[in-house]
Amino acid sequence: MRRGTTVATIAGGMSTFQYLLLSTALIGGLLLSDSTGQSSQSALPVQAEPFSFETVRRLARERAAKPYKDTSPELPESFTRLGYDEYRDIRYRPASALWRGQSLFEVQFFHRGFNFRERVNIFEVSADGVRPIGYDPALFDLSRLDVPKDLPPETGFAGLRVHYPLHTPVHKDEVIVFLGASYFRMLGRRQVYGLSARGLAVDTAAQEGEEFPRFTDFWLVRPESRARTLTVYGLLDSPSITGAYQFDVRPGTVTQVEVTAELYPRKDIGKLGIAPLTSMFLFGENGSDRRFDDFRPEVHDSDGLLMHTGHGEWLWRPLVNPRELRVTRFSDDGPRGFGLVQRDRNFESYQDNESRFHARPSYWVEPLGHWGKGSVELVEIPSNEEIHDNIVAYWVPQEPVRQGQTLELRYLVSAFAHSWRWPPGGRAIATRIGSAAVGGYDANLPESVRRVVIDFAGGDLAVLDRTQPVEAQITVHGGTFDAVAVEQLGDSGIWRAAFRLMPEGKEPVEMRCYLSLYGEALTETWTYLWSP
């Protein structure tokens, strides 16, 4: 069973990141207090003045002008020692959720403990002003744990989760969770938690080590009773940067979160990751790794990185679990979107009724405005267990980030299962790589020679007659190829491209392939990095 606590390590023992979000099974336990009194956890007093995104921007600018300071109070050791299952035994009383019975949205809160030790200040914004959401340990069911029952008011919360009637009017499902550093996760209909989004990534996979900005404060804007959009403001802080965030959450079959952010660096930053996504890939069907003794055919939250470039090309990069840390950059100018996608939706591909990998969402990031030159960076980290999130993707601006500048960003994050939009035409649905000396081919070939097989489906491919002269447009860097074949698989509408790959030396080989008919591209471009 996947637990959700992540510590990934690269060569030399350097910790590249810790993924701090738990699965939806974390039914935490804290009750909302009706107290409006000022406590030591509050960043703002109760006030009647109008509150807006500009207020959060002002607070972020003021923080950026001062040295970083962690103001989270210490937590009793009995809470920091809690394990995963013990933390789940902290029970929240849902009858006291914020806005219960007053709107389509309700909000519940997480207790501090386990890996979630930092306090997050939470406020409600209404027509009456801003009030801190008070903490009271008596509002938790802590009976299953040997922990203090008289924690002080400044103990506070670790995060929050928003509920909405996604499936039925009588039960409100989780649609978005903010818990741990700057992580947040959202769900659409018929989806279960898998990958995560983050507010920001700083120096991911860099030799000097990664920094983890975190949301220190949230403001929840009270929605109208029938409102279908919820606004959440967040204040992000770290030694290198501060940020003001606005999240407009729109639940649905495709749940969307519109993100508006303004960032204020305290210092120069070597690599700033915009709109980062974090996922898990242990093994799949591509045949690149046979080291797992597992009854399941595939284990992953996402099986590929999808990109829509500024000049209109769709790129698909299947994920791998490498033997060594691997960082790949895809240069672009004005990207139209990128995301980590779970493309295989068949239960038979996973055979896991508990983890339900076939129901894990895909996340798509769509810039709102021109992001200029930069690159989508994909980080693939070696992992031997599915509890580790070993895949990261984000946008890196080409221009360096300097102390004192201001960065403004807007983008849309969509959680989806099936969509014709990403991409709109034919797509690669399977990648298989193995020895070329099998299946009737020359048994005397060198062991390094590979047979590469890519299946494409969707778009015009579904209606093409098998006699049409569909061609595979292939390019290879770091090797050569031959024995190219393209065929339709029965009447399935699936077309298969296959070729033989001969690497040159021991360096990775970059491959690209798409299908065309009479010069017209029928599919996205499949791209793959093969390490001999």
XYZ file of C-alpha atoms in Angstrom:
532
model
C 0.000 0.000 0.000
C 1.342 3.430 -0.893
C 1.931 5.548 2.173
C 2.711 8.951 0.764
C 5.789 10.013 2.756
C 8.642 10.628 0.385
C 12.375 10.908 0.812
C 14.241 10.579 -2.487
C 18.046 10.482 -2.538
C 20.524 10.921 -5.379
C 24.144 9.862 -5.743
C 26.289 10.929 -2.809
C 23.345 10.745 -0.412
C 22.004 14.213 -1.163
C 18.311 14.593 -0.400
C 16.663 16.127 -3.444
C 13.196 16.585 -2.028
C 10.688 15.346 0.527
C 7.166 14.903 -0.599
C 5.013 15.794 2.370
C 1.450 15.048 1.295
C -0.541 12.071 2.519
C -3.244 10.175 0.673
C -6.889 11.030 0.967
C -7.113 8.397 3.695
C -5.676 10.938 6.121
C -8.921 11.787 7.844
C -7.363 14.175 10.339
C -9.072 15.378 13.427
C -9.608 18.923 14.437
C -12.719 20.909 15.109
C -13.300 24.494 14.096
C -13.488 26.956 16.945
C -16.011 29.784 16.891
C -13.520 31.922 18.768
C -12.704 35.232 17.102
C -10.193 36.331 19.715
C -6.625 37.201 18.735
C -4.156 34.410 19.493
C -0.378 34.247 19.146
C -0.752 32.200 15.938
C -2.434 35.022 14.033
C -0.641 36.996 11.351
C -3.438 39.590 11.198
C -5.866 40.938 13.807
C -9.616 40.858 13.367
C -10.369 43.740 11.033
C -13.196 45.324 9.092
C -11.121 46.835 6.276
C -11.518 45.253 2.798
C -9.234 42.269 2.240
C -8.003 41.347 -1.248
C -5.098 39.844 -3.130
C -3.393 43.220 -2.854
C -3.308 42.740 0.932
C -1.445 39.448 0.544
C 0.952 41.038 -1.957
C 1.741 43.771 0.542
C 2.445 41.219 3.272
C 4.714 39.211 0.945
C 6.650 42.345 -0.067
C 7.117 43.317 3.562
C 8.444 39.870 4.450
C 10.826 39.850 1.498
C 12.417 43.053 2.819
C 13.404 41.281 6.055
C 15.497 38.176 6.786
C 13.621 34.879 6.783
C 12.326 33.759 10.176
C 10.500 30.556 11.019
C 7.866 31.492 13.603
C 6.206 28.085 13.917
C 6.070 27.067 17.603
C 7.513 23.760 18.706
C 5.251 20.731 18.852
C 5.374 18.199 21.712
C 7.632 15.273 20.861
C 4.745 12.840 21.238
C 3.173 14.402 18.131
C 6.388 14.575 16.097
C 7.014 10.874 16.792
C 3.638 9.813 15.378
C 3.766 7.338 12.503
C 1.565 7.373 9.430
C -1.186 5.191 10.899
C -1.094 6.958 14.254
C -1.474 10.334 12.585
C -4.541 9.014 10.780
C -6.013 8.170 14.198
C -6.441 11.875 14.917
C -10.132 12.170 14.070
C -11.758 15.324 12.801
C -15.372 16.030 13.774
C -16.967 16.949 10.423
C -20.079 18.429 12.036
C -17.982 21.492 12.883
C -16.565 22.088 9.400
C -16.308 25.709 8.342
C -19.486 26.814 6.476
C -21.256 23.537 7.192
C -24.813 23.772 5.894
C -24.188 27.310 4.643
C -22.661 26.779 1.183
C -21.707 24.119 -1.346
C -18.162 24.314 0.034
C -17.041 23.137 3.466
C -13.550 23.267 4.950
C -11.920 20.883 7.420
C -8.478 21.184 8.987
C -5.467 19.000 9.722
C -3.744 18.717 13.077
C -0.003 19.164 13.355
C 2.004 15.976 13.792
C 3.944 13.227 12.002
C 5.801 14.956 9.111
C 3.461 17.956 9.209
C 5.022 19.883 12.071
C 4.913 23.517 10.967
C 1.937 25.664 11.932
C -0.171 27.217 9.188
C -2.197 30.291 10.160
C -5.727 30.166 8.730
C -8.264 32.976 8.475
C -11.786 33.509 7.186
C -12.540 36.517 4.987
C -16.158 37.719 4.943
C -18.155 40.920 4.618
C -17.516 41.469 8.321
C -13.745 41.470 7.851
C -10.996 38.949 8.605
C -10.962 36.631 11.600
C -8.450 33.970 12.631
C -9.737 30.415 12.826
C -9.032 29.460 16.430
C -7.548 26.173 17.611
C -8.750 24.141 20.589
C -7.398 20.636 21.353
C -10.720 19.667 22.934
C -12.227 19.767 19.470
C -10.176 16.746 18.385
C -10.739 13.095 19.073
C -7.282 12.151 20.352
C -8.487 9.173 22.377
C -6.614 6.621 20.274
C -3.255 8.251 20.971
C -0.966 8.695 23.954
C -0.482 12.443 23.473
C -1.206 15.552 25.575
C -4.838 16.629 25.557
C -4.209 20.185 26.739
C -2.202 21.815 23.960
C -2.141 25.640 24.013
C -4.111 27.770 21.500
C -0.954 28.691 19.574
C -0.498 25.038 18.530
C -2.574 25.688 15.419
C -3.143 23.727 12.236
C -1.002 21.916 9.660
C -3.253 22.457 6.634
C -6.764 22.315 5.254
C -9.016 20.444 2.870
C -12.029 21.656 0.926
C -15.163 19.542 0.373
C -17.810 19.900 -2.334
C -20.730 17.709 -3.592
C -18.855 16.292 -6.588
C -20.815 13.055 -6.914
C -24.035 13.279 -4.866
C -25.880 16.118 -3.093
C -25.872 14.237 0.227
C -22.113 13.773 0.576
C -19.364 16.313 0.063
C -16.128 14.939 -1.359
C -12.619 16.313 -1.008
C -11.739 18.472 -4.009
C -8.493 20.125 -2.883
C -6.025 19.707 -0.014
C -3.253 22.073 1.124
C -0.877 20.138 3.380
C 2.909 20.169 3.718
C 5.338 22.828 2.410
C 3.692 24.352 -0.703
C 1.980 21.145 -1.877
C -1.648 20.986 -2.940
C -3.694 18.255 -4.581
C -7.058 18.389 -6.303
C -9.548 15.877 -7.659
C -12.193 15.777 -10.340
C -15.083 13.323 -10.514
C -14.262 9.588 -10.278
C -10.634 10.280 -9.357
C -8.454 9.237 -6.401
C -5.386 11.033 -5.102
C -2.105 10.422 -6.861
C 0.266 13.153 -8.004
C 0.544 16.637 -6.478
C 1.085 20.237 -7.467
C 3.297 22.714 -5.633
C 3.352 26.452 -5.258
C 7.034 26.711 -6.140
C 10.248 24.696 -6.484
C 13.688 26.109 -5.670
C 16.894 24.403 -6.855
C 15.318 20.987 -7.433
C 17.994 18.342 -8.136
C 20.732 20.959 -7.733
C 24.023 19.928 -6.146
C 23.646 22.483 -3.361
C 20.356 20.869 -2.315
C 16.708 21.835 -2.729
C 14.918 24.505 -0.734
C 11.248 24.009 0.153
C 9.157 27.166 0.348
C 6.004 26.684 2.380
C 2.635 28.319 2.754
C 2.605 29.920 6.195
C -0.824 31.579 5.989
C -4.128 30.961 4.218
C -7.200 33.177 3.912
C -10.501 31.456 2.975
C -13.036 33.745 1.311
C -16.562 32.887 2.493
C -18.541 31.880 -0.627
C -22.184 32.641 -1.371
C -24.519 29.723 -0.612
C -24.694 28.527 -4.259
C -21.272 29.714 -5.430
C -19.343 27.127 -7.462
C -15.949 28.828 -7.173
C -13.943 29.135 -3.964
C -11.130 31.656 -3.523
C -8.172 30.894 -1.254
C -5.279 33.292 -0.667
C -1.879 31.987 0.403
C 1.338 33.553 1.677
C 4.487 31.633 0.746
C 7.830 32.056 2.505
C 11.357 30.613 2.481
C 14.950 31.800 2.981
C 15.186 32.707 -0.736
C 11.767 34.027 -1.723
C 8.291 35.107 -0.630
C 5.094 34.959 -2.654
C 1.460 36.011 -2.695
C -0.956 33.456 -4.171
C -4.602 33.434 -5.151
C -6.269 30.076 -5.864
C -9.701 30.106 -7.542
C -11.020 26.539 -7.216
C -13.700 25.303 -9.642
C -14.770 21.683 -8.945
C -16.165 19.432 -11.667
C -15.475 16.415 -13.838
C -12.329 18.370 -14.646
C -11.514 20.316 -11.487
C -9.604 23.491 -12.255
C -7.544 25.804 -10.070
C -6.646 29.211 -11.462
C -3.431 30.387 -9.841
C -2.331 34.012 -9.635
C 1.074 34.553 -8.028
C 3.439 37.422 -7.367
C 6.949 36.463 -6.217
C 9.598 38.521 -4.410
C 13.101 36.966 -4.269
C 15.188 37.717 -1.171
C 18.310 36.623 -3.027
C 19.459 35.438 -6.445
C 18.051 31.968 -7.209
C 19.932 29.448 -9.332
C 16.872 27.573 -10.584
C 13.272 28.584 -9.983
C 10.659 25.940 -10.826
C 7.289 27.432 -11.818
C 4.059 25.407 -11.464
C 5.848 22.253 -10.276
C 4.170 18.850 -10.413
C 5.339 15.834 -8.399
C 4.483 12.203 -9.134
C 5.572 8.557 -8.836
C 6.749 6.093 -11.466
C 8.069 2.744 -10.235
C 7.768 0.548 -13.327
C 5.629 0.228 -16.440
C 5.310 -1.541 -19.765
C 8.287 0.003 -21.545
C 10.601 -2.883 -20.704
C 13.387 -0.605 -19.490
C 13.554 -2.182 -16.046
C 12.927 -5.755 -14.901
C 14.259 -5.429 -11.350
C 10.902 -5.491 -9.549
C 9.427 -8.759 -8.318
C 5.806 -7.646 -8.274
C 2.512 -9.297 -9.246
C 1.291 -6.011 -10.750
C 2.115 -5.320 -14.407
C 2.565 -1.558 -13.801
C 2.916 0.747 -10.780
C 2.784 4.503 -11.353
C 0.730 7.644 -10.689
C 1.713 9.098 -14.072
C 3.113 7.415 -17.156
C 4.288 10.405 -19.164
C 5.099 14.090 -19.493
C 2.946 15.882 -22.070
C 3.910 19.269 -23.531
C 2.289 21.709 -25.945
C 5.057 23.944 -27.242
C 4.882 27.610 -28.177
C 5.010 26.761 -31.890
C 2.156 24.263 -31.604
C 3.883 20.877 -31.421
C 2.616 18.258 -28.968
C 5.368 16.240 -27.267
C 4.960 13.049 -25.237
C 7.808 11.718 -23.061
C 7.093 8.350 -21.357
C 8.464 8.235 -17.822
C 11.118 5.837 -16.560
C 12.579 4.874 -13.203
C 16.271 5.416 -13.991
C 19.324 3.803 -12.431
C 20.804 7.267 -11.836
C 19.324 10.722 -11.353
C 18.255 12.114 -14.725
C 17.344 15.717 -15.584
C 15.978 16.505 -19.070
C 15.230 20.003 -20.383
C 12.824 20.819 -23.210
C 13.531 24.356 -24.420
C 10.576 26.473 -25.519
C 9.338 30.003 -26.091
C 5.861 30.814 -24.829
C 4.754 27.315 -23.770
C 1.062 26.581 -24.212
C 0.949 23.882 -21.547
C 2.560 20.894 -19.893
C 1.492 18.181 -17.486
C 2.113 14.814 -15.900
C -0.451 12.412 -17.312
C -1.823 8.996 -16.396
C -2.719 7.892 -19.920
C -3.365 4.182 -19.298
C -6.855 3.956 -17.745
C -7.353 0.174 -17.840
C -7.561 -1.651 -14.512
C -6.032 -4.712 -16.196
C -2.799 -2.781 -16.688
C -2.319 -2.446 -12.918
C -4.351 -5.216 -11.220
C -4.404 -3.220 -7.967
C -7.883 -2.701 -6.532
C -6.542 -0.937 -3.451
C -4.236 1.668 -5.001
C -6.481 2.147 -8.079
C -3.728 3.553 -10.252
C -6.145 3.553 -13.198
C -8.195 6.253 -11.421
C -5.296 8.575 -10.533
C -5.752 12.055 -12.044
C -3.607 13.806 -14.619
C -2.592 17.443 -14.061
C -2.303 19.951 -16.882
C -0.685 23.401 -16.462
C -1.852 26.065 -18.920
C -0.081 29.457 -18.797
C -2.376 32.474 -18.832
C -0.225 35.015 -20.592
C 3.159 34.751 -22.298
C 5.878 33.083 -20.196
C 8.691 33.869 -22.629
C 11.764 31.721 -23.135
C 12.738 28.886 -20.843
C 12.347 25.149 -20.553
C 10.153 22.445 -19.127
C 12.438 20.429 -16.884
C 11.780 16.776 -16.081
C 13.529 15.202 -13.089
C 13.502 11.397 -12.809
C 14.943 9.989 -9.573
C 15.837 6.324 -8.917
C 13.363 4.645 -6.575
C 12.847 1.125 -5.254
C 9.498 1.726 -3.548
C 6.200 3.232 -4.591
C 6.040 5.371 -1.429
C 8.581 7.721 -3.024
C 7.493 10.426 -5.421
C 10.434 10.348 -7.799
C 9.142 12.421 -10.725
C 9.109 16.219 -10.875
C 8.241 18.569 -13.754
C 8.169 22.382 -13.823
C 8.865 25.438 -15.961
C 12.239 27.224 -15.605
C 12.478 30.788 -17.002
C 15.530 31.460 -19.155
C 16.233 34.786 -17.469
C 17.942 34.420 -14.071
C 15.971 35.305 -10.958
C 17.561 38.236 -9.150
C 17.139 39.629 -5.663
C 14.658 42.495 -5.473
C 12.781 41.834 -8.719
C 9.079 41.014 -8.935
C 7.729 38.031 -10.899
C 4.045 37.891 -11.878
C 2.434 34.632 -12.987
C -0.989 33.322 -13.900
C -1.819 29.771 -14.915
C -4.559 27.160 -14.794
C -4.081 23.705 -13.286
C -6.623 21.071 -14.391
C -7.166 17.649 -12.808
C -8.622 15.311 -15.432
C -9.006 11.643 -16.293
C -10.109 11.629 -19.937
C -9.890 14.653 -22.192
C -9.839 15.209 -25.938
C -8.092 18.553 -25.413
C -4.683 17.223 -24.301
C -3.779 16.526 -27.094
C -6.633 16.875 -29.619
C -5.291 14.339 -32.159
C -3.512 11.005 -32.232
C -1.455 10.125 -29.180
C 1.099 7.543 -28.112
C -0.636 5.035 -25.857
C 2.131 2.490 -25.285
C 5.916 2.283 -25.392
C 7.742 -1.041 -25.383
C 11.489 -1.530 -25.679
C 13.312 -4.837 -25.592
C 15.972 -6.960 -27.206
C 15.916 -6.945 -30.994
C 17.006 -10.609 -31.002
C 13.527 -11.928 -30.196
C 10.307 -12.414 -32.095
C 11.916 -13.901 -35.190
C 14.661 -11.327 -35.548
C 18.396 -12.010 -35.899
C 19.559 -13.845 -32.774
C 23.167 -12.874 -33.517
C 22.594 -9.167 -33.029
C 24.650 -7.413 -30.317
C 22.920 -7.223 -26.958
C 22.868 -3.404 -27.166
C 20.539 -3.441 -30.203
C 16.945 -2.712 -29.154
C 13.547 -3.189 -30.727
C 11.397 -0.081 -30.141
C 7.618 -0.371 -30.474
C 5.211 2.578 -30.125
C 1.428 2.303 -30.365
C -0.610 5.346 -31.441
C -4.386 5.871 -31.282
C -6.970 8.640 -31.498
C -7.725 11.437 -33.914
C -7.866 10.448 -37.587
C -6.125 7.132 -36.867
C -9.436 5.657 -35.729
C -11.041 6.032 -39.171
C -8.130 5.367 -41.519
C -8.234 2.307 -43.759
C -5.334 -0.055 -43.177
C -4.244 0.400 -46.791
C -3.405 4.074 -46.262
C 0.373 4.698 -46.531
C 0.880 5.929 -42.952
C 4.560 6.635 -42.292
C 6.698 6.888 -39.171
C 8.817 10.047 -39.048
C 11.795 9.060 -36.881
C 14.893 10.922 -35.746
C 17.639 9.505 -33.540
C 20.559 11.287 -31.857
C 23.317 9.123 -30.419
C 22.616 6.100 -32.575
C 21.152 4.778 -35.821
C 17.970 2.915 -36.730
C 16.576 0.631 -39.417
C 13.859 -1.982 -40.043
C 11.038 0.542 -39.745
C 7.504 -0.856 -39.933
C 4.051 0.733 -39.562
C 0.851 -1.298 -39.343
C -2.696 -1.131 -38.072
C -3.502 -3.602 -35.280
C -6.638 -5.401 -36.412
C -9.722 -3.194 -36.399
C -8.821 -1.479 -33.134
C -7.895 1.863 -34.668
C -4.437 1.475 -33.115
C -1.411 1.952 -35.348
C 1.999 0.556 -34.414
C 5.374 1.957 -35.383
C 8.416 -0.251 -34.808
C 12.097 0.080 -35.581
C 15.483 -1.319 -34.619
C 17.815 0.921 -32.617
C 21.615 0.675 -32.646
C 23.162 2.893 -29.943
C 26.560 4.434 -30.578
C 28.614 3.918 -27.449
C 27.270 4.098 -23.916
C 25.738 7.571 -23.931
C 21.934 8.022 -23.811
C 20.112 7.994 -27.133
C 17.424 10.596 -27.870
C 14.572 9.382 -30.126
C 11.564 11.089 -31.673
C 8.710 9.617 -33.701
C 5.346 10.667 -35.064
C 2.966 9.278 -37.704
C 2.083 11.130 -40.880
C -0.039 10.654 -43.983
C 0.816 12.421 -47.246
C 2.970 14.875 -45.292
C 0.334 15.694 -42.678
C 1.143 14.940 -39.028
C -1.461 12.574 -37.556
C -0.121 12.333 -34.015
C 1.814 14.048 -31.284
C 5.587 13.572 -31.264
C 6.750 10.701 -29.089
C 10.152 11.449 -27.553
C 12.266 9.110 -25.455
C 15.708 8.997 -23.866
C 17.164 5.488 -23.955
C 20.089 4.750 -21.631
C 22.087 1.708 -22.770
